[in-house]
C-alpha cells in the first residue's frame, strides 16, 4: 500500500469519486490507500459537498510550508474492547462524523457526537474528548454547547464532580423534538407576516403556503418521533424480558 502525501492525480480521483457518490472505502480501495486517509483529506478540504482537487492540493502545499520541523503525531487509535480492530473503529468514527456533516451538522460537532456515540459507555468528559480527538478544550466546549442546544447530549456530574457528556437512546428523539419546536416557532412567525403584508396579496399568500407546509411537516415529524420511540421501547423491553430467565416465572 503506498504511503506519503496524496498526489494531485489522486486528489482528482478523490474528487471524481466524491462527485459520483462513492463511499470513502471504495475510493480508498481504488487508490490503494487507507480509508482514513481519504476521509481526512475530504474533511480537511471542504467536506463532501465542497471538495475540490486543485484547492485541496494547494492548501496542503501551504500547510506543508508552514509546518514546523517537529510535525504533530498522527492520532493513535485507542485500544478497543471486545476484540475490535482499533484502526477500523477509528476510520468508522471519522466516516460517521463526515456523514453527520453531510446532513448539515458542523464538522467538530459531528466529530464529538460520533466519538460519544461509539463509546460503549456513551459518556465522556471534556478532557477525554479532547484527548481522543486531539483538539483544544475550547473546541470541545463549543461543540458540546451546540449539541446541548439541539438536545443531543446530556450533562451529568460524576463522583469526582467532573462534568460528563452523555448520549443515550433518547438523543435522536430529543433532537427531533427540538427541531419540531423550532419549526413551530417559524410557522408562527411566518403567519405574523401574512397580517403584515395583507391577507390576499401575493406575498401573503406565499407566506401562508410556507406556513401550511411547515406546519404539516412538523406535525408529521412529531407523530413519527413519538411512534418510533414507543415502538423501540416496546421492542427493547421484549428483548430484555426474553434475555431474563426470571421473566417467565409466575
Short mmCIF file of C-alpha atoms in Angstrom, two decimals:
data_model
loop_
_atom_site.label_atom_id
_atom_site.label_comp_id
_atom_site.label_asym_id
_atom_site.label_seq_id
_atom_site.Cartn_x
_atom_site.Cartn_y
_atom_site.Cartn_z
CA UNK A 1 0.00 0.00 0.00
CA UNK A 2 1.51 3.34 -0.99
CA UNK A 3 2.38 5.87 1.67
CA UNK A 4 3.31 9.53 1.72
CA UNK A 5 1.30 12.51 0.62
CA UNK A 6 -1.52 12.30 -1.86
CA UNK A 7 -0.62 13.37 -5.37
CA UNK A 8 -2.63 15.84 -7.40
CA UNK A 9 -3.78 12.99 -9.65
CA UNK A 10 -5.02 11.06 -6.62
CA UNK A 11 -6.89 14.11 -5.41
CA UNK A 12 -8.57 14.38 -8.79
CA UNK A 13 -9.66 10.76 -8.45
CA UNK A 14 -11.00 11.51 -4.97
CA UNK A 15 -12.97 14.49 -6.32
CA UNK A 16 -14.48 12.32 -9.06
CA UNK A 17 -15.37 9.63 -6.55
CA UNK A 18 -17.00 12.10 -4.17
CA UNK A 19 -18.95 13.66 -7.04
CA UNK A 20 -20.16 10.19 -8.08
CA UNK A 21 -21.32 9.49 -4.54
CA UNK A 22 -18.84 6.69 -3.89
CA UNK A 23 -18.17 5.62 -0.31
CA UNK A 24 -14.79 6.65 1.09
CA UNK A 25 -13.88 2.97 1.49
CA UNK A 26 -14.45 2.40 -2.24
CA UNK A 27 -12.38 5.46 -3.23
CA UNK A 28 -9.64 4.23 -0.90
CA UNK A 29 -9.74 0.75 -2.45
CA UNK A 30 -9.37 2.17 -5.95
CA UNK A 31 -6.38 4.27 -4.87
CA UNK A 32 -4.91 1.55 -2.64
CA UNK A 33 -4.96 3.95 0.29
CA UNK A 34 -6.36 3.63 3.84
CA UNK A 35 -9.96 4.75 4.20
CA UNK A 36 -8.87 7.12 6.97
CA UNK A 37 -6.55 8.92 4.51
CA UNK A 38 -9.44 9.63 2.14
CA UNK A 39 -11.77 10.61 4.98
CA UNK A 40 -9.30 13.10 6.46
CA UNK A 41 -8.49 14.51 3.03
CA UNK A 42 -12.13 15.30 2.29
CA UNK A 43 -12.87 16.54 5.83
CA UNK A 44 -9.94 18.97 5.80
CA UNK A 45 -10.77 20.40 2.40
CA UNK A 46 -14.39 21.41 2.14
CA UNK A 47 -16.23 18.22 3.03
CA UNK A 48 -18.22 16.03 0.63
CA UNK A 49 -20.11 18.96 -0.89
CA UNK A 50 -17.16 21.35 -1.21
CA UNK A 51 -14.14 19.19 -2.02
CA UNK A 52 -12.08 20.44 -4.99
CA UNK A 53 -8.89 18.66 -6.04
CA UNK A 54 -6.91 21.75 -7.10
CA UNK A 55 -7.87 23.75 -4.00
CA UNK A 56 -7.08 20.79 -1.73
CA UNK A 57 -3.67 20.33 -3.33
CA UNK A 58 -2.73 24.00 -2.93
CA UNK A 59 -3.99 24.06 0.65
CA UNK A 60 -1.89 21.01 1.50
CA UNK A 61 1.20 22.61 0.00
CA UNK A 62 0.62 25.77 2.03
CA UNK A 63 0.24 23.73 5.22
CA UNK A 64 3.44 21.85 4.42
CA UNK A 65 5.39 25.12 4.03
CA UNK A 66 4.06 26.47 7.33
CA UNK A 67 4.61 23.25 9.26
CA UNK A 68 7.29 23.28 11.90
CA UNK A 69 10.11 20.70 11.78
CA UNK A 70 8.53 18.71 14.61
CA UNK A 71 5.28 17.68 12.96
CA UNK A 72 2.45 16.68 15.28
CA UNK A 73 1.93 12.98 15.79
CA UNK A 74 -0.94 11.39 13.96
CA UNK A 75 -3.77 10.48 16.29
CA UNK A 76 -3.32 6.96 17.60
CA UNK A 77 -6.28 4.64 17.60
CA UNK A 78 -7.11 3.86 21.25
CA UNK A 79 -7.16 0.23 22.36
CA UNK A 80 -10.58 -1.36 21.85
CA UNK A 81 -12.53 -3.91 23.91
CA UNK A 82 -14.38 -6.95 22.53
CA UNK A 83 -11.55 -7.80 20.14
CA UNK A 84 -12.37 -4.91 17.80
CA UNK A 85 -9.93 -3.69 15.17
CA UNK A 86 -8.82 -0.35 16.67
CA UNK A 87 -7.88 1.20 13.32
CA UNK A 88 -11.18 0.13 11.74
CA UNK A 89 -13.07 1.73 14.64
CA UNK A 90 -11.14 4.98 14.22
CA UNK A 91 -11.80 5.03 10.49
CA UNK A 92 -15.51 4.43 11.07
CA UNK A 93 -15.60 7.25 13.62
CA UNK A 94 -14.20 9.66 11.03
CA UNK A 95 -16.54 8.44 8.28
CA UNK A 96 -19.51 8.72 10.69
CA UNK A 97 -18.56 12.31 11.51
CA UNK A 98 -18.39 13.16 7.79
CA UNK A 99 -21.84 11.60 7.26
CA UNK A 100 -23.22 13.83 10.02
CA UNK A 101 -21.55 16.85 8.44
CA UNK A 102 -23.12 15.97 5.09
CA UNK A 103 -26.54 16.02 6.81
CA UNK A 104 -25.92 19.62 7.93
CA UNK A 105 -24.10 19.31 11.24
CA UNK A 106 -20.89 21.36 11.68
CA UNK A 107 -17.79 19.18 11.45
CA UNK A 108 -16.49 19.47 15.02
CA UNK A 109 -19.96 18.85 16.42
CA UNK A 110 -20.21 15.76 14.24
CA UNK A 111 -16.83 14.52 15.45
CA UNK A 112 -17.79 14.96 19.10
CA UNK A 113 -21.17 13.27 18.64
CA UNK A 114 -19.59 10.39 16.71
CA UNK A 115 -16.98 9.94 19.44
CA UNK A 116 -19.63 9.84 22.16
CA UNK A 117 -21.95 7.57 20.21
CA UNK A 118 -19.40 4.84 19.52
CA UNK A 119 -18.03 4.85 23.08
CA UNK A 120 -19.50 1.81 24.85
CA UNK A 121 -20.21 3.92 27.93
CA UNK A 122 -21.88 6.65 25.86
CA UNK A 123 -20.26 9.03 28.33
CA UNK A 124 -17.01 11.02 28.21
CA UNK A 125 -15.56 14.08 29.93
CA UNK A 126 -14.29 17.14 28.08
CA UNK A 127 -10.72 16.06 28.78
CA UNK A 128 -11.36 12.58 27.40
CA UNK A 129 -12.95 14.01 24.28
CA UNK A 130 -10.06 16.44 23.74
CA UNK A 131 -7.54 13.62 24.10
CA UNK A 132 -9.39 11.27 21.78
CA UNK A 133 -9.96 13.87 19.08
CA UNK A 134 -6.69 15.76 19.70
CA UNK A 135 -8.36 19.15 19.71
CA UNK A 136 -8.43 22.01 22.20
CA UNK A 137 -10.80 22.09 25.20
CA UNK A 138 -12.31 25.24 23.70
CA UNK A 139 -13.31 23.29 20.58
CA UNK A 140 -14.96 20.63 22.74
CA UNK A 141 -16.79 23.28 24.78
CA UNK A 142 -18.16 24.94 21.65
CA UNK A 143 -19.25 21.61 20.15
CA UNK A 144 -20.96 20.50 23.37
CA UNK A 145 -22.81 23.81 23.65
CA UNK A 146 -24.22 23.29 20.15
CA UNK A 147 -25.16 19.65 20.76
CA UNK A 148 -26.76 20.55 24.08
CA UNK A 149 -28.87 23.23 22.40
CA UNK A 150 -30.10 20.58 19.95
CA UNK A 151 -30.99 18.11 22.71
CA UNK A 152 -28.34 15.66 21.56
CA UNK A 153 -26.29 15.34 24.76
CA UNK A 154 -26.98 15.32 28.48
CA UNK A 155 -24.69 16.74 31.16
CA UNK A 156 -24.08 14.98 34.47
CA UNK A 157 -21.58 15.25 37.30
CA UNK A 158 -19.70 12.07 38.19
CA UNK A 159 -18.41 11.05 41.62
CA UNK A 160 -15.32 13.22 41.08
CA UNK A 161 -17.50 16.24 40.29
CA UNK A 162 -16.38 16.22 36.68
CA UNK A 163 -18.94 17.12 34.07
CA UNK A 164 -19.67 14.20 31.77
CA UNK A 165 -21.41 14.40 28.42
CA UNK A 166 -23.80 11.56 27.70
CA UNK A 167 -25.66 10.20 24.69
CA UNK A 168 -28.38 7.59 25.11
CA UNK A 169 -31.31 6.03 23.28
CA UNK A 170 -33.31 9.26 23.62
CA UNK A 171 -30.91 11.64 21.84
CA UNK A 172 -32.41 11.40 18.38
CA UNK A 173 -35.93 11.70 19.75
CA UNK A 174 -34.94 14.77 21.75
CA UNK A 175 -33.15 16.27 18.74
CA UNK A 176 -36.23 15.67 16.59
CA UNK A 177 -38.46 17.39 19.12
CA UNK A 178 -36.10 20.39 19.28
CA UNK A 179 -36.46 20.63 15.51
CA UNK A 180 -40.25 20.34 15.79
CA UNK A 181 -40.41 23.17 18.33
CA UNK A 182 -38.15 25.45 16.28
CA UNK A 183 -40.23 24.74 13.17
CA UNK A 184 -43.43 25.56 15.08
CA UNK A 185 -41.88 28.89 16.06
CA UNK A 186 -41.02 29.54 12.43
CA UNK A 187 -44.60 28.74 11.41
CA UNK A 188 -45.94 31.24 13.98
CA UNK A 189 -43.55 33.96 12.80
CA UNK A 190 -44.38 33.28 9.15
CA UNK A 191 -48.09 33.69 9.82
CA UNK A 192 -47.44 37.02 11.51
CA UNK A 193 -46.10 38.15 8.15
CA UNK A 194 -49.41 37.30 6.48
CA UNK A 195 -51.15 40.00 8.53
CA UNK A 196 -48.33 42.48 7.96
CA UNK A 197 -48.36 42.01 4.17
CA UNK A 198 -52.13 41.91 3.88
CA UNK A 199 -54.32 38.83 3.51
CA UNK A 200 -54.96 38.06 -0.14
CA UNK A 201 -51.82 39.73 -1.51
CA UNK A 202 -49.35 37.59 -3.48
CA UNK A 203 -46.62 37.85 -0.85
CA UNK A 204 -49.02 36.99 1.99
CA UNK A 205 -50.39 34.03 0.02
CA UNK A 206 -46.82 32.78 -0.44
CA UNK A 207 -46.13 33.07 3.27
CA UNK A 208 -49.34 31.25 4.13
CA UNK A 209 -48.31 28.42 1.81
CA UNK A 210 -44.94 28.20 3.54
CA UNK A 211 -46.60 28.15 6.97
CA UNK A 212 -49.07 25.43 5.99
CA UNK A 213 -46.32 23.27 4.51
CA UNK A 214 -44.03 23.60 7.54
CA UNK A 215 -46.91 23.07 9.94
CA UNK A 216 -47.90 19.85 8.17
CA UNK A 217 -44.34 18.53 8.09
CA UNK A 218 -43.73 19.49 11.73
CA UNK A 219 -46.83 17.65 12.94
CA UNK A 220 -45.83 14.59 10.94
CA UNK A 221 -42.32 14.64 12.39
CA UNK A 222 -43.69 14.85 15.95
CA UNK A 223 -46.08 11.92 15.39
CA UNK A 224 -43.37 9.82 13.74
CA UNK A 225 -40.91 10.53 16.55
CA UNK A 226 -43.44 9.57 19.22
CA UNK A 227 -44.44 6.40 17.38
CA UNK A 228 -40.82 5.37 16.79
CA UNK A 229 -39.93 5.90 20.43
CA UNK A 230 -42.91 3.83 21.60
CA UNK A 231 -42.18 1.01 19.16
CA UNK A 232 -38.49 0.88 20.00
CA UNK A 233 -39.18 0.98 23.75
CA UNK A 234 -41.62 -1.91 23.41
CA UNK A 235 -39.15 -3.87 21.29
CA UNK A 236 -36.32 -3.22 23.74
CA UNK A 237 -38.49 -4.27 26.68
CA UNK A 238 -39.45 -7.52 24.94
CA UNK A 239 -35.79 -8.31 24.25
CA UNK A 240 -34.87 -7.62 27.88
CA UNK A 241 -37.63 -9.92 29.09
CA UNK A 242 -36.54 -12.66 26.71
CA UNK A 243 -32.97 -12.37 27.96
CA UNK A 244 -34.05 -12.57 31.63
CA UNK A 245 -34.92 -16.15 32.64
CA UNK A 246 -36.89 -14.83 35.64
CA UNK A 247 -39.35 -13.08 33.31
CA UNK A 248 -41.08 -16.45 32.55
CA UNK A 249 -41.67 -17.27 36.18
CA UNK A 250 -45.09 -16.83 37.66
#
